[in-house]
mmCIF file of C-alpha atoms and ligand atoms in Angstrom:
data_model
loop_
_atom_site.group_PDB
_atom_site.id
_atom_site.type_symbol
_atom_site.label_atom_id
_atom_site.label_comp_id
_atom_site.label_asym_id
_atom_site.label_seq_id
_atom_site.Cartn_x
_atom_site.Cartn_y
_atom_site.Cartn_z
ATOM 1 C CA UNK A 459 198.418 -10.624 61.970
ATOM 2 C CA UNK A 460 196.977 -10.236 58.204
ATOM 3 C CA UNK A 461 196.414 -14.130 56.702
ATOM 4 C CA UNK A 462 198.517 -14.410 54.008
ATOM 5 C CA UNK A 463 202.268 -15.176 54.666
ATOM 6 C CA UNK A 464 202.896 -12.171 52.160
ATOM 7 C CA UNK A 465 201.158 -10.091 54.489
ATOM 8 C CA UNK A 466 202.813 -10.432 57.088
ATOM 9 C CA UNK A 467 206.244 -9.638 56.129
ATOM 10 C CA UNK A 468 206.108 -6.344 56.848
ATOM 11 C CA UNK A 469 205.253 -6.868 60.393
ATOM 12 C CA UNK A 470 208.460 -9.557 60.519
ATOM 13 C CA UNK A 471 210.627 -7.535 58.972
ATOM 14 C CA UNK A 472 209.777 -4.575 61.336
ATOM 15 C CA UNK A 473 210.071 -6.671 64.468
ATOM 16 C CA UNK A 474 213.623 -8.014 63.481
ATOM 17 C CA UNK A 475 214.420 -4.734 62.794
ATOM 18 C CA UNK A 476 213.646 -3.632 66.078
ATOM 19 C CA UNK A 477 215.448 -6.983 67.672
ATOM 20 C CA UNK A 478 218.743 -6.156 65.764
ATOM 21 C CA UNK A 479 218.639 -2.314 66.795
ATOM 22 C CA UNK A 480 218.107 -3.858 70.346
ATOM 23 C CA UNK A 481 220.982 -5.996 70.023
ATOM 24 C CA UNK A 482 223.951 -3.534 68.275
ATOM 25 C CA UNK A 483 225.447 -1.248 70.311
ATOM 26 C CA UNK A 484 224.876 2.485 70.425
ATOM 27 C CA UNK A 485 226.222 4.142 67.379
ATOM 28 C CA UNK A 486 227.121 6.903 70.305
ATOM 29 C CA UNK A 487 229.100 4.308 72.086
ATOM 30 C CA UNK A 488 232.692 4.588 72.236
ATOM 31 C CA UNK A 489 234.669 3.401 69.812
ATOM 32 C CA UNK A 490 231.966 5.366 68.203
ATOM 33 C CA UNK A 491 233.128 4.640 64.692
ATOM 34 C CA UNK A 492 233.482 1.231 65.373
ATOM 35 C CA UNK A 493 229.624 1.036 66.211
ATOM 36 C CA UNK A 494 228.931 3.011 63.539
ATOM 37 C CA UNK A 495 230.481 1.119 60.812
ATOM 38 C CA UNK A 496 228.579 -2.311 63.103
ATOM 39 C CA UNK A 497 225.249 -0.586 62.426
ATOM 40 C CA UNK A 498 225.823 0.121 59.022
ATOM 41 C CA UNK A 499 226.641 -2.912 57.665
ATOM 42 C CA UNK A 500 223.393 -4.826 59.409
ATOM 43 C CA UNK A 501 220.589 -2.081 59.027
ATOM 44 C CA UNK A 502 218.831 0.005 56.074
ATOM 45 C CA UNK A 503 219.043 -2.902 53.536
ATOM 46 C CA UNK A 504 218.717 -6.555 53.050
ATOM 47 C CA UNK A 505 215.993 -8.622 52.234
ATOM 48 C CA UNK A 506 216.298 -10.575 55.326
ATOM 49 C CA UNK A 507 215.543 -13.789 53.885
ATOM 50 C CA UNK A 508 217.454 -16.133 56.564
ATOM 51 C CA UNK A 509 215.328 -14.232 59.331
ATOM 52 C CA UNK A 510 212.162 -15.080 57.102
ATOM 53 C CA UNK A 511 212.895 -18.689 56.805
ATOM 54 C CA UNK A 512 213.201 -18.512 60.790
ATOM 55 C CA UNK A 513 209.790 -16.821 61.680
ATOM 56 C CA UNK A 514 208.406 -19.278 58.854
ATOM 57 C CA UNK A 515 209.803 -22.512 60.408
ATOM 58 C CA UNK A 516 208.777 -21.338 63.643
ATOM 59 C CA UNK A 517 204.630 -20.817 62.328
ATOM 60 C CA UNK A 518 205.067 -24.193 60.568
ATOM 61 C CA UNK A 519 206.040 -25.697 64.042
ATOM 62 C CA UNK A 520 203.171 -23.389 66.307
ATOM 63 C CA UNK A 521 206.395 -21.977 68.175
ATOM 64 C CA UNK A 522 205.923 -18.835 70.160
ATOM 65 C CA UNK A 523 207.425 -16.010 68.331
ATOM 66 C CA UNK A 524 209.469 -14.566 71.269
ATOM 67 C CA UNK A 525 211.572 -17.567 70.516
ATOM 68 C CA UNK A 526 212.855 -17.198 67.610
ATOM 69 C CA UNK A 527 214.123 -13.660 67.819
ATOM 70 C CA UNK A 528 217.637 -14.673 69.364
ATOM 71 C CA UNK A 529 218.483 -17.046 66.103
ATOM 72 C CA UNK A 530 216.609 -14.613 63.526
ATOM 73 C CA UNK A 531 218.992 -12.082 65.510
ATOM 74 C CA UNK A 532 221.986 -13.635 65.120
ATOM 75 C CA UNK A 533 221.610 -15.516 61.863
ATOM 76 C CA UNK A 534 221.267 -12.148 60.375
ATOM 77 C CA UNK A 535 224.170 -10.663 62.230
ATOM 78 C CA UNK A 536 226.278 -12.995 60.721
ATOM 79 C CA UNK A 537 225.064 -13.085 57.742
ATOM 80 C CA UNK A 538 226.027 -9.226 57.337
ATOM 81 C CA UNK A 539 229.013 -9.998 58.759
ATOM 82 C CA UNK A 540 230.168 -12.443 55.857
ATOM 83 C CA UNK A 541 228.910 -9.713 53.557
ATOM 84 C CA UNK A 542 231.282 -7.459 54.926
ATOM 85 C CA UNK A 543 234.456 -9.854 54.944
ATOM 86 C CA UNK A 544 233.275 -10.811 51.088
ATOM 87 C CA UNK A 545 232.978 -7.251 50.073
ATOM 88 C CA UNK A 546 237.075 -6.241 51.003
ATOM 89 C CA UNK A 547 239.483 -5.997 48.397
ATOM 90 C CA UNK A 548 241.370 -9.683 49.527
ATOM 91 C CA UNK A 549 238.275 -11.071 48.752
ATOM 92 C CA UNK A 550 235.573 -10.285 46.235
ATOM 93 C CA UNK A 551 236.759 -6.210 46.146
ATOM 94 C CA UNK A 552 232.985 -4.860 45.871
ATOM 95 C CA UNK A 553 232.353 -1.546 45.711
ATOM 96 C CA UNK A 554 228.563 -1.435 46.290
ATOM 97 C CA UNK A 555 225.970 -3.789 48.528
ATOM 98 C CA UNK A 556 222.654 -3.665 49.212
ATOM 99 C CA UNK A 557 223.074 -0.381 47.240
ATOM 100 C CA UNK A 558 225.353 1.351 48.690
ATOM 101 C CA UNK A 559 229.097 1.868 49.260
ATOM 102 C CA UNK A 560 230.240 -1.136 51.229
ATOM 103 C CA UNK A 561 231.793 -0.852 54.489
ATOM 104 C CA UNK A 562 234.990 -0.802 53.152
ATOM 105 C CA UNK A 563 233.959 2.372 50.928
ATOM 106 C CA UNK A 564 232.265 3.841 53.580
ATOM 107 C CA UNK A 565 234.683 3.917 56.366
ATOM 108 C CA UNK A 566 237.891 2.026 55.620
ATOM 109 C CA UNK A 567 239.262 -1.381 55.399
ATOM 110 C CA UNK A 568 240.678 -1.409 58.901
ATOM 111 C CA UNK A 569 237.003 -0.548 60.206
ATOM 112 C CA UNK A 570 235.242 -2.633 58.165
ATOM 113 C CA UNK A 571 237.155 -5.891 59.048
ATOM 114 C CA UNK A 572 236.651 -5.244 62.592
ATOM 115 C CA UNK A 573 233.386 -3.952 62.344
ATOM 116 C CA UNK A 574 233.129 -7.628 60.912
ATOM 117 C CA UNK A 575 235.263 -9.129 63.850
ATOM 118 C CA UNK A 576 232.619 -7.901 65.986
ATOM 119 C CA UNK A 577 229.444 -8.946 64.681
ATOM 120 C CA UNK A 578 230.371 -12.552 64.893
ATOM 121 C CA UNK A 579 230.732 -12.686 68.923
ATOM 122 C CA UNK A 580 227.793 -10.388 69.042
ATOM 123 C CA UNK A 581 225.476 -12.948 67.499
ATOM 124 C CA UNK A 582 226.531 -16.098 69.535
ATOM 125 C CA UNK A 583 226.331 -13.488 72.529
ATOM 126 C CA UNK A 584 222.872 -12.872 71.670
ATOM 127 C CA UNK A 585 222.443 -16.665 71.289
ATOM 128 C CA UNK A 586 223.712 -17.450 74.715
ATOM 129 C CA UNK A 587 220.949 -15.010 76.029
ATOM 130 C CA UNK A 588 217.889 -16.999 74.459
ATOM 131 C CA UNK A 589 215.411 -17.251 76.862
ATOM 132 C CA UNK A 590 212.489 -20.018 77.917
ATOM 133 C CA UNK A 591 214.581 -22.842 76.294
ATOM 134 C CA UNK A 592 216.697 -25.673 77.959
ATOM 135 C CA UNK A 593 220.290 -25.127 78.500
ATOM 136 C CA UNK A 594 220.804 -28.109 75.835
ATOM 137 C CA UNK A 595 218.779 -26.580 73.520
ATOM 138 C CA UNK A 596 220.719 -23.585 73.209
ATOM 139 C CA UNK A 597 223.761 -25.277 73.623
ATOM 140 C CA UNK A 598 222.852 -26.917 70.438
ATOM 141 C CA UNK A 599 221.573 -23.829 68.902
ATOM 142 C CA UNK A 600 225.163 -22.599 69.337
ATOM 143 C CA UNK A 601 226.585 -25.512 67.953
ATOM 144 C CA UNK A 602 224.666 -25.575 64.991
ATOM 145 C CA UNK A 603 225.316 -21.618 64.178
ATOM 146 C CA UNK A 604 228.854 -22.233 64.735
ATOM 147 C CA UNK A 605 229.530 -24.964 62.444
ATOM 148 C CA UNK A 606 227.160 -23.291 59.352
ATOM 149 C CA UNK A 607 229.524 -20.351 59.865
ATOM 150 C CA UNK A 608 232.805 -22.278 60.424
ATOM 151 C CA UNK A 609 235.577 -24.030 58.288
ATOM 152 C CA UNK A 610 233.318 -26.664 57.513
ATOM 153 C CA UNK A 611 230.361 -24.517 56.527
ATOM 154 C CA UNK A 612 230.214 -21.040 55.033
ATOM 155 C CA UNK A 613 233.817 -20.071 55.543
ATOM 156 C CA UNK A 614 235.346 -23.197 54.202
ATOM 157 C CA UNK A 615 232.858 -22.974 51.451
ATOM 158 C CA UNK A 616 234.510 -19.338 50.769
ATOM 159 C CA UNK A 617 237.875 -20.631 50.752
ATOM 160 C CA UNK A 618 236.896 -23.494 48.173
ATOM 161 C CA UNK A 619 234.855 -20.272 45.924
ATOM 162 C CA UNK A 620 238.053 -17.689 46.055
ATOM 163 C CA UNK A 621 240.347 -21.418 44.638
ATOM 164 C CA UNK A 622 238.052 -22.372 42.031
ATOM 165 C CA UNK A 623 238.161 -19.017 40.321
ATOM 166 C CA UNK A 624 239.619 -19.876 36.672
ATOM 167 C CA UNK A 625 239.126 -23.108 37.224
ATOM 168 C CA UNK A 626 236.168 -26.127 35.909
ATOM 169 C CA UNK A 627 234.777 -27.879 39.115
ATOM 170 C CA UNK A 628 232.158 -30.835 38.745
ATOM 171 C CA UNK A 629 228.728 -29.852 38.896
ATOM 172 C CA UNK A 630 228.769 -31.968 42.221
ATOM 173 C CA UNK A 631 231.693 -29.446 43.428
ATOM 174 C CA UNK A 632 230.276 -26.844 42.674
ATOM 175 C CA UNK A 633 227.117 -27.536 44.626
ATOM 176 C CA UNK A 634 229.371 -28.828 47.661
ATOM 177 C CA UNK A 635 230.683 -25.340 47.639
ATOM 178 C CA UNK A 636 227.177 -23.781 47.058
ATOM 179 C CA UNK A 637 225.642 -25.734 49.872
ATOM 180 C CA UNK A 638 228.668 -24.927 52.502
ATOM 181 C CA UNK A 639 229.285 -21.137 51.130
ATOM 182 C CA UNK A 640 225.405 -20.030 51.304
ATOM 183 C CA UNK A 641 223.346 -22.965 51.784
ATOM 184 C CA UNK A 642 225.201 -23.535 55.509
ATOM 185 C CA UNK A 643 223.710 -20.450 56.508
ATOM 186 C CA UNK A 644 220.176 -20.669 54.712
ATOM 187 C CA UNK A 645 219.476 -24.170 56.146
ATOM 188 C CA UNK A 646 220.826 -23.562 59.729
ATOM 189 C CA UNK A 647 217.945 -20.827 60.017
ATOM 190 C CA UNK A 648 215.335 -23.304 59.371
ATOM 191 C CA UNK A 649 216.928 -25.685 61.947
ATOM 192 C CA UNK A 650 217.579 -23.411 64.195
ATOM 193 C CA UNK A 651 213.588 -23.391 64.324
ATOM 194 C CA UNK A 652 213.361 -26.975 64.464
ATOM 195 C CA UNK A 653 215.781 -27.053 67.587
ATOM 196 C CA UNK A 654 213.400 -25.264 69.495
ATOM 197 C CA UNK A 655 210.467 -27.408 69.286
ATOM 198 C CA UNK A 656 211.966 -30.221 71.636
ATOM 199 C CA UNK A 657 209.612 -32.949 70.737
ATOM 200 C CA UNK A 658 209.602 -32.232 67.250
ATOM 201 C CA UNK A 659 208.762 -36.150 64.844
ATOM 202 C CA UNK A 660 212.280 -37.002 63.555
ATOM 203 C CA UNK A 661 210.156 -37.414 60.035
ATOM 204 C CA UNK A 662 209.292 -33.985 60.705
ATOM 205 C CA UNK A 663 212.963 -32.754 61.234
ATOM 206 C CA UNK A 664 214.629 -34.490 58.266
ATOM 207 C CA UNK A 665 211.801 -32.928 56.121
ATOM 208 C CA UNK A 666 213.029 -29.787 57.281
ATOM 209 C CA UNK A 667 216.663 -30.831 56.991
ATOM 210 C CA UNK A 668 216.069 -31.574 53.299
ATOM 211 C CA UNK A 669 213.912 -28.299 52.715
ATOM 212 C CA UNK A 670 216.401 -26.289 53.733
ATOM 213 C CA UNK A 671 219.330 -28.150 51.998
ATOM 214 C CA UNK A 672 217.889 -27.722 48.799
ATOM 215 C CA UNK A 673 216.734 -24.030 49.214
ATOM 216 C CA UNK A 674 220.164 -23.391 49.627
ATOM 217 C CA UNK A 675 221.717 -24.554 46.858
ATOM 218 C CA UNK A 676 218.952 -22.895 45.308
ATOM 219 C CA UNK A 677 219.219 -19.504 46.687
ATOM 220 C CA UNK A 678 222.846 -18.949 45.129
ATOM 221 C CA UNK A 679 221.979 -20.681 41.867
ATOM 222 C CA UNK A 680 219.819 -17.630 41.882
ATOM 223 C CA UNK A 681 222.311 -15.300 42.828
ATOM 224 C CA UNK A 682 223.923 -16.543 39.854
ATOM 225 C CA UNK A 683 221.396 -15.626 36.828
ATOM 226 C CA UNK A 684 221.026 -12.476 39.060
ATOM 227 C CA UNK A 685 224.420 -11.310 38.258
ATOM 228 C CA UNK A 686 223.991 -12.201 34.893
ATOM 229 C CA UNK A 687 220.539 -11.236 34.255
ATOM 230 C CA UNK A 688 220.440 -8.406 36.556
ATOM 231 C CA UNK A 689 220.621 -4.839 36.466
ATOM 232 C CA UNK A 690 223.162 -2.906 38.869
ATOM 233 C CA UNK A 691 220.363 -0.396 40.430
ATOM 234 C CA UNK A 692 217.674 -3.698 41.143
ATOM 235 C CA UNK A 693 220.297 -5.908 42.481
ATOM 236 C CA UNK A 694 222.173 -3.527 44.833
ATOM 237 C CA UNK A 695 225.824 -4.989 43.937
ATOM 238 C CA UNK A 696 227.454 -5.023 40.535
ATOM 239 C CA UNK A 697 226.100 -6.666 37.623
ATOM 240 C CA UNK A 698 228.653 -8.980 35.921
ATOM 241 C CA UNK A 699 230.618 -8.995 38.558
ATOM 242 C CA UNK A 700 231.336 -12.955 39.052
ATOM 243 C CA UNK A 701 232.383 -12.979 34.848
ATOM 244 C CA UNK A 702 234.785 -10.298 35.634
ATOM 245 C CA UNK A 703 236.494 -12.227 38.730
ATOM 246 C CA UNK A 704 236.129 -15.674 36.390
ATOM 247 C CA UNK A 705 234.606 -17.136 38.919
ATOM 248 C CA UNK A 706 233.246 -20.704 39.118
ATOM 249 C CA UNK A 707 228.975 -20.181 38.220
ATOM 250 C CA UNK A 708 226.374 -22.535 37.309
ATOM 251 C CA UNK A 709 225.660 -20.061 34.446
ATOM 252 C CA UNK A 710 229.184 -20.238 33.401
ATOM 253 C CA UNK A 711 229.658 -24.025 33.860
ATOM 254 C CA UNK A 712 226.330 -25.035 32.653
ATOM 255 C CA UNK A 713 224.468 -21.773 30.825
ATOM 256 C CA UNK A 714 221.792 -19.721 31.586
ATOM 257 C CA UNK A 715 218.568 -22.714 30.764
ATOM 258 C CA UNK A 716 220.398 -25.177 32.833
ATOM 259 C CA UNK A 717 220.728 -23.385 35.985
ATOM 260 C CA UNK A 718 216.717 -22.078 35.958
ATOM 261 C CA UNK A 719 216.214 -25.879 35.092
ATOM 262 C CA UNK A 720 218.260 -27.042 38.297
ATOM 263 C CA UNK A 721 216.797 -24.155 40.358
ATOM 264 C CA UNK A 722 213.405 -25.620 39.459
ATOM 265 C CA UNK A 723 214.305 -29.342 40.350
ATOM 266 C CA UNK A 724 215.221 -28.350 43.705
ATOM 267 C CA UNK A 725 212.111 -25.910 44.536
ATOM 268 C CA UNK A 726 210.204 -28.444 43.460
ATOM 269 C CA UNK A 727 212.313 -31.435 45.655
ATOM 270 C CA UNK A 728 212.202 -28.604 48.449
ATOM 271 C CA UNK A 729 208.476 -28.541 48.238
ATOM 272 C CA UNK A 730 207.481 -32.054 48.144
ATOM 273 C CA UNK A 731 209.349 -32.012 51.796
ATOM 274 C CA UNK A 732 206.549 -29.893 53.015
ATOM 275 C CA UNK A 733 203.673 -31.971 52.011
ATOM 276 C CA UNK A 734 203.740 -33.831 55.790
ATOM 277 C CA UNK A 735 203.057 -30.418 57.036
ATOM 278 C CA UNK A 736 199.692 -29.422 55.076
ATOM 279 C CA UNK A 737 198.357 -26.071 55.473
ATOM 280 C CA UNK A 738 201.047 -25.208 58.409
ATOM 281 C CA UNK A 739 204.063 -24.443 55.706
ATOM 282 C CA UNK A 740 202.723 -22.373 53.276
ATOM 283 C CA UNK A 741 204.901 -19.640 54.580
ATOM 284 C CA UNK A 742 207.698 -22.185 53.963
ATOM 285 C CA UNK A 743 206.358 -22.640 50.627
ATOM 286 C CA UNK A 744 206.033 -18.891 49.752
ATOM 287 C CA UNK A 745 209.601 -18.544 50.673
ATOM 288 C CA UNK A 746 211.064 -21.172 48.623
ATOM 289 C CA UNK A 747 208.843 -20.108 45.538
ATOM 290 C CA UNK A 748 210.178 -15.787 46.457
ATOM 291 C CA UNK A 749 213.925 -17.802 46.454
ATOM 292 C CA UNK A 750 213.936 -18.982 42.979
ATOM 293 C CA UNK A 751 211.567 -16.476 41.369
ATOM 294 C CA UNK A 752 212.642 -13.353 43.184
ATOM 295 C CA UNK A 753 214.641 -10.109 40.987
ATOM 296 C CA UNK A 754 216.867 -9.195 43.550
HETATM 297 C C1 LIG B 1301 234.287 -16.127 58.680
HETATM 298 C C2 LIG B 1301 231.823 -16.648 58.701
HETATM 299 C C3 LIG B 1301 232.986 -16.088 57.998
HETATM 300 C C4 LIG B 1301 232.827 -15.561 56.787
HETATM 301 C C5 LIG B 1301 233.945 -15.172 55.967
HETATM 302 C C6 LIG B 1301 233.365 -13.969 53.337
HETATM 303 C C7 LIG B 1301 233.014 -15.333 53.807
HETATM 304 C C8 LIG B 1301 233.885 -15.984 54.761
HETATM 305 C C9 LIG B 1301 231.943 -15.980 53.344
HETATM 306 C C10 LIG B 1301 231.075 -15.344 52.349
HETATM 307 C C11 LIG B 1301 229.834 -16.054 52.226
HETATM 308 C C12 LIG B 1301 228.973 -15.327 51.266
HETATM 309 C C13 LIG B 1301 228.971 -13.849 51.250
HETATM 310 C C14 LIG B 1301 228.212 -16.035 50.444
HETATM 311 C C15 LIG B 1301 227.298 -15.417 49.473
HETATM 312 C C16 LIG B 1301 225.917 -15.615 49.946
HETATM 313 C C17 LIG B 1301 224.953 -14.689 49.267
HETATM 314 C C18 LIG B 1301 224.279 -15.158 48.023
HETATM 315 C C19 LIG B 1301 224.743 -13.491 49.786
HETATM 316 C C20 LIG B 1301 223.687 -12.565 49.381
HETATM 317 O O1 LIG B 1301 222.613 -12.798 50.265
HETATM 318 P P1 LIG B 1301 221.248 -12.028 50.150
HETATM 319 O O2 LIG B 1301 220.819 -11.972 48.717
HETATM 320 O O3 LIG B 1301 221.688 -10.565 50.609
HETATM 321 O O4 LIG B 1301 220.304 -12.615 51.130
HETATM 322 P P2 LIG B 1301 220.813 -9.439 51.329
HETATM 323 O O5 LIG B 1301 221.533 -8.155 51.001
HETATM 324 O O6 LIG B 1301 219.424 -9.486 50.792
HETATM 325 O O7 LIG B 1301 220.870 -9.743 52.797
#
């Protein structure tokens, strides 16, 4: 593999590609549309950061790569999933993602909410099937998954978002809901990592823990000045589209300076986590840095 983490995207990118085409069913399968609509809201599109920040995690650790397909898999299964469910009209009523119609658009609402539906038990099923790992391990590998996507993680975070529209929250509840609503997700796939390196220092772990805790927060303080900043055809959703629902921002709460000012504090608390791990997390480090500076 090529020496710079940059370099080796490509070749991570491909392989989860190939993983996730693996794990969906046949588009031929019946219900054929069903499958369809499955495939098309996980594949052609996505930077596939949360996978990233697994394959990352797992060369910081030295874990063998065949390990980490099943929660790069899965993390990124559910991840589309939540896209989906975000995208319908009772929610944020999107019309395009990742640059193109969303599933919605595409098929219908009917299909896309169970094309949703059955992404969800599709990732923990691929989960359940990780192999060379201790029966606890996984078990905790499904716990953890469960509870980033759950009530009390990305879901409840979702419910607190679609509330706080036309409303002021604290800065502090605003990044509560940041943290569950994205930042769940985001840090579980650099635990997920962590779990399977079974005699991993617990100094090592919490450094981890707070990496990832703080990426998150920063990845959708990003997504913010993105929908500000941003143009429609570089983003792949709408411009604008979180002053037109009046939803609760960072930008809106706090402007435009402050949130690239916050989004800086916490690369740069998310980076000073890494220092125990020398040379071994510059792909960590990369990915934090693409996080806060990235244009899409
Ligand atoms: C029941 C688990 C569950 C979910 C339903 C809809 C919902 C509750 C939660 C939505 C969570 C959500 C969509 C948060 C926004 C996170 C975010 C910034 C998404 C964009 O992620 P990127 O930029 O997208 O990584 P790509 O397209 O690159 O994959």
């Amino acid at each position: 593999m090529p020496h710079a983490f940059e370099d080796r995207i490509a070749a991570y990118t491909e392989r989860l590609e190939q993983k996730l085409d693996e794990a969906l069913p046949l588009a031929s399968t019946p219900p054929a549309r069903l499958h369809e609509a499955m495939r098309y809201a996980v594949q052609g599109g996505g930077k596939r950061v949360r996978p990233l920040l697994v394959y990352a995690t797992g060369e910081c650790l030295g874990l063998d790569l065949s390990l980490l397909d099943a929660p790069a898999v899965a993390i990124e299964l559910i991840h589309a999933f939540s896209l989906v469910h975000d995208d319908l009209p009772a929610m944020d009523d999107d019309d395009l993602r990742r640059g193109k119609p969303t599933v919605h658009k595409a098929y219908d609402e009917a299909t896309a909410i169970l094309a949703a539906d059955a992404l969800q038990p599709l990732a923990f099923s691929v989960l359940a099937r990780v192999d060379g790992v201790s029966a606890a391990v996984r078990t905790r590998l499904v716990q953890l998954i469960a509870n980033a996507c759950g009530s009390t993680g990305m879901t409840g975070g979702q419910a607190i978002d679609l509330s706080a529209e036309g409303r002021t929250l604290s800065v502090a509840d605003l990044e509560h809901m940041y943290a569950l609503k994205t930042g769940a997700l985001i840090h579980a796939s650099v635990v997920a990592a962590s779990l399977l390196q079974e005699n991993l220092p617990q100094r090592d772990a919490a450094a981890l823990d707070n990496f990832a805790r703080a990426i998150g927060i920063a990845f959708q303080i990003k997504d913010d000045i993105l929908d500000v900043e941003g143009e429609t055809d570089v983003i792949g959703k709408p411009a604008g589209s979180d002053v037109a629902a009046n939803k609760a921002t960072y930008p809106a709460l706090l402007g435009i300076e402050a949130s690239r000012a916050r989004c800086d504090e916490l690369l740069r608390g998310a980076l000073a986590q890494l220092e125990c791990f020398g040379n071994r997390a510059t792909p960590l480090d990369w990915l934090a840095r693409y996080i806060v500076e990235r244009g899409h």
